[in-house]
Every structure is written in C-alpha cells, then in structure tokens.
Coordinates of C-alpha atoms in Angstrom, one line a residue:
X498 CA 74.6 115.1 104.9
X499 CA 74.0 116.0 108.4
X500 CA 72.2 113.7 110.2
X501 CA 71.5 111.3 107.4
X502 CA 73.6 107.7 107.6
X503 CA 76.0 107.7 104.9
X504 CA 76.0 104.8 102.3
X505 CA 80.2 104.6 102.7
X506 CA 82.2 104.7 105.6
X507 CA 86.1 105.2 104.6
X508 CA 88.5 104.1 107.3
X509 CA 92.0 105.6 106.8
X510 CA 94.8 104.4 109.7
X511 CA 97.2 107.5 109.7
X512 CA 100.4 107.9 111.4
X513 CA 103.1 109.6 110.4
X514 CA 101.8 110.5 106.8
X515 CA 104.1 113.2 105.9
X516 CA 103.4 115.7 102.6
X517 CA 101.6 113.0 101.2
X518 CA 98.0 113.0 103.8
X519 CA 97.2 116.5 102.7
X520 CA 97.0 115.2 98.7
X521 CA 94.7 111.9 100.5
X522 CA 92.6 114.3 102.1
X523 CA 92.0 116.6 99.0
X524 CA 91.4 113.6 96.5
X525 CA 88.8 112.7 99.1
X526 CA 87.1 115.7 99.8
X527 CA 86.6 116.0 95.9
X528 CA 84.9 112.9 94.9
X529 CA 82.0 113.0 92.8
X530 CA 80.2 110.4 95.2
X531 CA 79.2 112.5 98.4
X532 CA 77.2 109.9 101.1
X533 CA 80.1 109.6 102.8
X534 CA 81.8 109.3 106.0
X535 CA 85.5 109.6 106.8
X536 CA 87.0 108.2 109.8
X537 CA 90.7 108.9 110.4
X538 CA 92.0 106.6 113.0
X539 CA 95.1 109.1 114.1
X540 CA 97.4 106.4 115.4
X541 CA 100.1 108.3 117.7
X542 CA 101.6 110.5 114.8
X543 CA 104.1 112.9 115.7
X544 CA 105.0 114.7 112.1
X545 CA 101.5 116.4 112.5
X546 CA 99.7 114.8 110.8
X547 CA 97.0 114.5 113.6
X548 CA 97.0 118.4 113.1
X549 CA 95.9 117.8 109.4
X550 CA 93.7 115.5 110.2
X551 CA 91.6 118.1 112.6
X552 CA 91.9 120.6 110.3
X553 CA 90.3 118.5 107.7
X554 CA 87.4 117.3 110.6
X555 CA 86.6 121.2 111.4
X556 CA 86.2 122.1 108.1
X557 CA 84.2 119.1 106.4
X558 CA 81.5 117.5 108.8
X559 CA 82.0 114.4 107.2
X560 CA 85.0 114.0 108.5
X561 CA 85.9 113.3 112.1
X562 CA 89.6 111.9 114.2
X563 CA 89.9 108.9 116.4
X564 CA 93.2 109.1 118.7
X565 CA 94.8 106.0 119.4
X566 CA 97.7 105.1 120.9
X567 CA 101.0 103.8 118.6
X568 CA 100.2 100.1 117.4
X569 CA 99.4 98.1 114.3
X570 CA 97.7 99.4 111.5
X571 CA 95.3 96.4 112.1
X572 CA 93.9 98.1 115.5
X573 CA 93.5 101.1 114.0
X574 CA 91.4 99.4 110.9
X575 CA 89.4 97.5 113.7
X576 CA 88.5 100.4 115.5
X577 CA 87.5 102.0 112.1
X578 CA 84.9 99.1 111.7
X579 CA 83.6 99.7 115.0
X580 CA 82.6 103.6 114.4
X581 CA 81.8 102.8 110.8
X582 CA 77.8 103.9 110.3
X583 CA 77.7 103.0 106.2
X584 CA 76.5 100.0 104.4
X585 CA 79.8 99.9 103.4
X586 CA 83.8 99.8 103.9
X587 CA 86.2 101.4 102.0
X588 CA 89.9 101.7 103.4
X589 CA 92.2 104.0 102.1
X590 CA 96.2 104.8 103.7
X591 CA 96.8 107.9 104.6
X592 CA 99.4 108.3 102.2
X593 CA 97.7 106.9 98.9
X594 CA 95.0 108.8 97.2
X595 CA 91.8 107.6 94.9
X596 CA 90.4 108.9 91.7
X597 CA 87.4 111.7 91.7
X598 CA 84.8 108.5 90.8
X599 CA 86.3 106.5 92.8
X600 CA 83.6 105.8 95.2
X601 CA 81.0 106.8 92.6
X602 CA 82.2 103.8 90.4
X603 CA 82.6 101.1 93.1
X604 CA 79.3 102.2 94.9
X605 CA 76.9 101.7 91.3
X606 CA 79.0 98.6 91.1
X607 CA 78.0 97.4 94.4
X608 CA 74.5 98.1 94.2
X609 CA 73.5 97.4 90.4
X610 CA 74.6 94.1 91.4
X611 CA 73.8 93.4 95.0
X612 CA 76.9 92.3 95.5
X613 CA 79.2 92.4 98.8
X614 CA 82.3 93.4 97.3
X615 CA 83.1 95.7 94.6
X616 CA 86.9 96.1 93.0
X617 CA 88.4 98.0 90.7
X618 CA 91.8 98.6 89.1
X619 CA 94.8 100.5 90.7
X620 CA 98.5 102.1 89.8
X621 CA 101.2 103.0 91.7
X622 CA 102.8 106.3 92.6
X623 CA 106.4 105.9 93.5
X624 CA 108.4 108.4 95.4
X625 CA 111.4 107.4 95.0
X626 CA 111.5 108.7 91.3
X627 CA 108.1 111.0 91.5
X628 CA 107.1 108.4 88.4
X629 CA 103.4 106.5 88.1
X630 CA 103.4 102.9 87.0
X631 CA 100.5 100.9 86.0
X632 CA 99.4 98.4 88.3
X633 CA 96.5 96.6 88.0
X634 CA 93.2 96.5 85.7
X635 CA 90.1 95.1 86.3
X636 CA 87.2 94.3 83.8
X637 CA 83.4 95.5 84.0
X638 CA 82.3 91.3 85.7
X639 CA 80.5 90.2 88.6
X640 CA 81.7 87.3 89.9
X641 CA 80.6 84.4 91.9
X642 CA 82.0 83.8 95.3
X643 CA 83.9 80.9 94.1
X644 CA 84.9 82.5 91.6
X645 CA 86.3 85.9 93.2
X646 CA 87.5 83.9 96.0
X647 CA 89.6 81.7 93.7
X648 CA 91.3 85.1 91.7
X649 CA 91.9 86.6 94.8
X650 CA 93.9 83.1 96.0
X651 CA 96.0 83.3 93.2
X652 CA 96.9 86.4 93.6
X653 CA 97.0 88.2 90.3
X654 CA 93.8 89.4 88.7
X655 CA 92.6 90.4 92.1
X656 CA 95.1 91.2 94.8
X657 CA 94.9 91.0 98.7
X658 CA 95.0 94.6 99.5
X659 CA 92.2 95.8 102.0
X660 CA 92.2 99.1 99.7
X661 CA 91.1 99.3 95.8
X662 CA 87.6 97.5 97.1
X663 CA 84.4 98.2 98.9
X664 CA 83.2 95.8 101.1
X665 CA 79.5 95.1 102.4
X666 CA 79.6 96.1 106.4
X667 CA 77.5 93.1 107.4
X668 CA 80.4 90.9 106.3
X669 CA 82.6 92.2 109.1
X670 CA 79.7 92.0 111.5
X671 CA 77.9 88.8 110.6
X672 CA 81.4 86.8 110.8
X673 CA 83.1 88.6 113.1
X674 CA 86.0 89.1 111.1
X675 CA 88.7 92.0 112.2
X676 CA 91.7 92.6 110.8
X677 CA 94.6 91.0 112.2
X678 CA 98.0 93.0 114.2
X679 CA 100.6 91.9 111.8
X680 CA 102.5 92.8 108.5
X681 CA 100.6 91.9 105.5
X682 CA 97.5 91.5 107.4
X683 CA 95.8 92.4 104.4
X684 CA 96.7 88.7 102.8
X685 CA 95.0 87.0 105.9
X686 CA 91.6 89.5 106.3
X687 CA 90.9 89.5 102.6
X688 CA 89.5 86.2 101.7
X689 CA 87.8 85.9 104.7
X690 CA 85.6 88.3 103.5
X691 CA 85.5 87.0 100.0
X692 CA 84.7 83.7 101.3
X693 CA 81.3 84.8 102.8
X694 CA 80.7 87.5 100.1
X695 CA 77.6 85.7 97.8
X696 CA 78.9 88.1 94.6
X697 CA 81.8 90.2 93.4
X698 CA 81.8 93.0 91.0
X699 CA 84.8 94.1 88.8
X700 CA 85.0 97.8 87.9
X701 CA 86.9 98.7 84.5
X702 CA 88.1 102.2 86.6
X703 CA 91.4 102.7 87.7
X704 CA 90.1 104.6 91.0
X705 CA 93.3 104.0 93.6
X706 CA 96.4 105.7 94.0
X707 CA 98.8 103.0 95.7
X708 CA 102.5 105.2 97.0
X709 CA 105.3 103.3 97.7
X710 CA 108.7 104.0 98.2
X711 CA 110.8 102.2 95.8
X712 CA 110.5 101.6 92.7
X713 CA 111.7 98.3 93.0
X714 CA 111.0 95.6 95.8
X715 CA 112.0 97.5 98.5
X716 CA 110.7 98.2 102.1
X717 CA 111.8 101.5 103.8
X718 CA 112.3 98.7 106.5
X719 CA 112.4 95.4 106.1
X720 CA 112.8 93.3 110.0
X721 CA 112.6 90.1 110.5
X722 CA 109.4 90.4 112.0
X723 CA 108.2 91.7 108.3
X724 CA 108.9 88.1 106.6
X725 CA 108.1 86.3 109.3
X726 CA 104.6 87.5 109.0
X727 CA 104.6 87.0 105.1
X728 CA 105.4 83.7 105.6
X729 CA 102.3 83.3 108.6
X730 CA 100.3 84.2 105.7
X731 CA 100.6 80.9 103.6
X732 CA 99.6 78.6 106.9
X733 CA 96.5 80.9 108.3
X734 CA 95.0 81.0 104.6
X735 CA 95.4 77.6 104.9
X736 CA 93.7 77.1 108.1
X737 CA 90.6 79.7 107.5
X738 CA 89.7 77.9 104.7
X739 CA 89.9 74.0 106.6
X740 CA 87.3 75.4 108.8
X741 CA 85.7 76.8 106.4
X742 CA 85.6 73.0 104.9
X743 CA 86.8 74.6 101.1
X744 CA 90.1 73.7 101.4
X745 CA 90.5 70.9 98.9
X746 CA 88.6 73.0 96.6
X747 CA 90.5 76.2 96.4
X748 CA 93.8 74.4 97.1
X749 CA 95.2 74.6 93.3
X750 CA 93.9 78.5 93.5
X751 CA 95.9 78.9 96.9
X752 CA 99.7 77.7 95.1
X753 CA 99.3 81.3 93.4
X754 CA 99.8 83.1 96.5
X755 CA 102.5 80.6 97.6
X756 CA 104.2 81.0 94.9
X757 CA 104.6 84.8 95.0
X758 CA 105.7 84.3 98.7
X759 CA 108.2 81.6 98.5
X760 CA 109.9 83.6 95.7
X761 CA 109.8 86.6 97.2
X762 CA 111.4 85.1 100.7
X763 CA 114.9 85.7 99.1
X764 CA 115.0 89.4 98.6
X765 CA 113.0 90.2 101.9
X766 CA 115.9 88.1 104.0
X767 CA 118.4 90.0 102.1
X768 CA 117.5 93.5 102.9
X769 CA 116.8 92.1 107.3
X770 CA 119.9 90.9 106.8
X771 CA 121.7 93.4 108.7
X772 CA 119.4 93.2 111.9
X773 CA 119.6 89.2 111.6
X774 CA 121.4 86.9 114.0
X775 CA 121.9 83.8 111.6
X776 CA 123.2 83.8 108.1
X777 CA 120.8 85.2 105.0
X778 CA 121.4 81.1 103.3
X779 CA 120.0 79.5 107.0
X780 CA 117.0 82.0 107.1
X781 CA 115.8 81.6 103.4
X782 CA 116.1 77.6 103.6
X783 CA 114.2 78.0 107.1
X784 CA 111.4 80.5 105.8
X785 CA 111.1 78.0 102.4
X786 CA 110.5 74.3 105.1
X787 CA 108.1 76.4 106.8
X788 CA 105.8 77.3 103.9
X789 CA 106.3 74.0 102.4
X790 CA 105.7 72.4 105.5
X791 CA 101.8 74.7 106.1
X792 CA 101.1 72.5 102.9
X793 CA 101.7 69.3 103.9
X794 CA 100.8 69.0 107.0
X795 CA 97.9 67.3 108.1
X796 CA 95.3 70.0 109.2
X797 CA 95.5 68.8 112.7
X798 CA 98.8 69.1 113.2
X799 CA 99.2 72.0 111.1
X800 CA 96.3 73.7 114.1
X801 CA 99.2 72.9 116.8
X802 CA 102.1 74.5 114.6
X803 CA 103.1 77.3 116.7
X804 CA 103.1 80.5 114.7
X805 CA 104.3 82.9 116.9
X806 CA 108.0 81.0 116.8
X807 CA 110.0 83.0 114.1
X808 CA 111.9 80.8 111.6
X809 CA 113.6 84.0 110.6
X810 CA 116.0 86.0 113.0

C-alpha cells in the first residue's frame, strides 16, 4: 500500500495499555480488509506500551506513532483526525480488539450504500473473570438520518461509543466537529456526527471486542469529575441539537439517554464516595436537579448554565 491513500484510517489513543495492546495490534494487523492506515496516538505511556507501539510501526508500514504528552483521550482522538489520510474513521482503544472482517464488513456496508456511517454489533471481554458477554447486535438496515439519529438518542439499539462504527471523514471536516476533553466524550461527539450523516448502515457482524474491567458497573476509578461529566452529557446533547433547530423533534428520542443516566447517577456517586466532600444522599439529589433541570430550562437560559461548576464533590 505504499504510497496509495488508504480507504480507512483507524485512530487508536493508547496509554498505558498493558498485556492487552499487543492482542489489539495482532487482531489488526490480521484483518481481511487491507487499505488501511493505523495511527497510534501514544499518549505519555509509561508501561511500554509506546515500545509496542514502534515495534508494531517498524514492522508494518501501515502503521505509524504520534507522541503526545499525558491528557484526555479526546486530544489524542483529535489529533488522530488531523493525520487521518482515509475516506474514513474508525477508532479503536488500545485495549479492545475487532474481529478479522471487521473493517471488511463495515467498509462494503459503507460503500454499497453511500452512507456516512456504518455500525455493527459488539460484545464484551471482561477481565475481571477472563469471561465474554454478549453485548450488542445489529441487523443488515440502512437507515435515514432521522432515523439513526433517533436510535442512537435513545441509547439502546445503537449506542454512543466512538468505536463499533465507521464514520465518513468529511463529517469531521465539513462541521468541524472534534471530540470533546472529558469522560464520556463519546455521548457528546456521536450524534453530532449522526446528525449531519444523510444515511446509516447496520451490519449483522459482531466485529468489536469492547474490555472492561468488571463485570459489573464498575470503574477501575470512578472521581467525581467522572459523573460530573456524565451528567454534562444530558445538557450539551440538549444544546447541539437547539442549534441544530431538531430539538422538539428528537426530544422524546433524547429521554432514552436520560433515562440510563439519571439511573445510573446512584451507583457512580457511590463508588466516588470516598474522594467526596459531601454526603453520597446530597450528591445524588444534586446530580438528579441538574439533569432535570437541562430539560426544562428554557434554551436561553439553559446556554448561560455554567457547566464547568460541579454539582458533585
């Protein structure tokens, strides 16, 4: 492929990947889809794996490191999209892996339909107990962009996650869209991108890998900084899609994605409890009026709501 522009550019923010990069990197470098780029945004690791990632660079030209220094996994993504030569974006963490058709699947998706977006299904890996769950299936369907948009709001049949997709480089570029430095920046980037995406097409191919942790709801760390992003999620959704002027119509869509994170507020205050300066009751009851309140306030006054101030500490 020397020389030639490859058709996908995958974008993988790595720090501090442990035993798990060299298993991403394989599942990679054996897909049956080949016009491909890899871009490895190396972002201040110090368990080496920035060494695995120039290993992988010097022995597959497709492959190639970008050294950054320690930050969000949003920069890193960013900077991805910035050296990113294909028609399209696929992201994959540098501790997940993706099927052998992965890209092969997604990519005839994409193209057979001209659409921006491709998806397909996903399961999860979890370490805790070496054990693989199913997670998510998708159906062979191409969708409209109100009607991807509105799946994707209520957060079931299609999820927020940047990975398990391909996305159409243009859409970055032609609406300068980057991805946001927070937690859960994923649930804020996302229907951005399926908002300006004309069609949407649904693979029946369970192509990604997802590893977490637990086997449960469990962060290896939750902070308060962690929920008080979630929560950010509900009122900048909100806000995108007032200027977008679709508000009113996906707003029944939207209570999905509430829902999940007004429910879930409980259990992520619980396990920051221990780093938290007021009482896990005060914090849940403060996160709750804040979403609440992103839904009834007027959008004016909801533009002047000050984000940055954490309801939970």
């Amino acid at each position: 492929m020397k020389g030639a522009e490859p058709r996908i550019s995958i974008i993988i923010p790595a720090y501090n990947c442990g035993g798990m990069f060299e298993k991403c990197l394989a599942s990679i470098e054996d897909q049956s889809f080949d016009s491909f780029e890899v871009i490895i945004i190396n972002n201040g690791s110090t368990d080496g794996t920035d060494v695995k990632a120039r290993e992988a660079e010097r022995r597959d030209e497709r492959f190639r490191v970008k050294d950054m220094p320690h930050g969000m996994a949003g920069s890193a993504r960013n900077l991805g999209i910035r050296e990113a030569r294909g028609e399209y974006i696929a992201f994959v963490d540098g501790d997940d892996c993706i099927a052998p058709q992965y890209l092969e699947k997604l990519y005839e998706a994409a193209r057979r339909n001209d659409a921006d977006i491709a998806v397909c299904g996903y399961d999860y890996y979890f370490l805790n107990t070496e054990t693989v769950k199913k997670g998510l299936s998708a159906a062979d369907r191409l969708y409209t962009r109100d009607e991807a948009l509105g799946l994707l709001l209520q957060d079931t049949r299609i999820k927020f996650y940047l990975w398990g997709k391909l996305f159409r480089r243009r859409l970055f570029e032609a609406h300068n869209i980057s991805i946001p430095d927070m937690y859960y920046e994923d649930a804020v980037a996302v229907p951005k991108l399926f908002c300006f995406a004309d069609k949407v097409a649904s693979v029946n191919y369970c192509g990604y890998h997802y590893t977490r942790a637990f086997s449960k709801y469990t962060e290896v760390r939750m902070t308060a900084g962690r929920v008080n992003d979630y929560i950010n999620t509900v009122p900048m959704i909100r806000l995108f899609l007032e200027e977008q002027g679709v508000y009113k119509r996906f707003k029944g869509k939207m209570k999905g994605h509430v829902f999940h994170v007004y429910f879930a507020v409980p259990s992520m205050v619980k396990q920051s409890a221990p780093e938290n300066k007021r009482s896990v009751r005060e914090n849940i009851n403060r996160a709750r009026a804040k979403i609440r309140l992103s839904l009834r306030l007027p959008y004016e006054r909801l533009k002047g709501l000050d984000l940055e101030k954490p309801v939970v500490e």
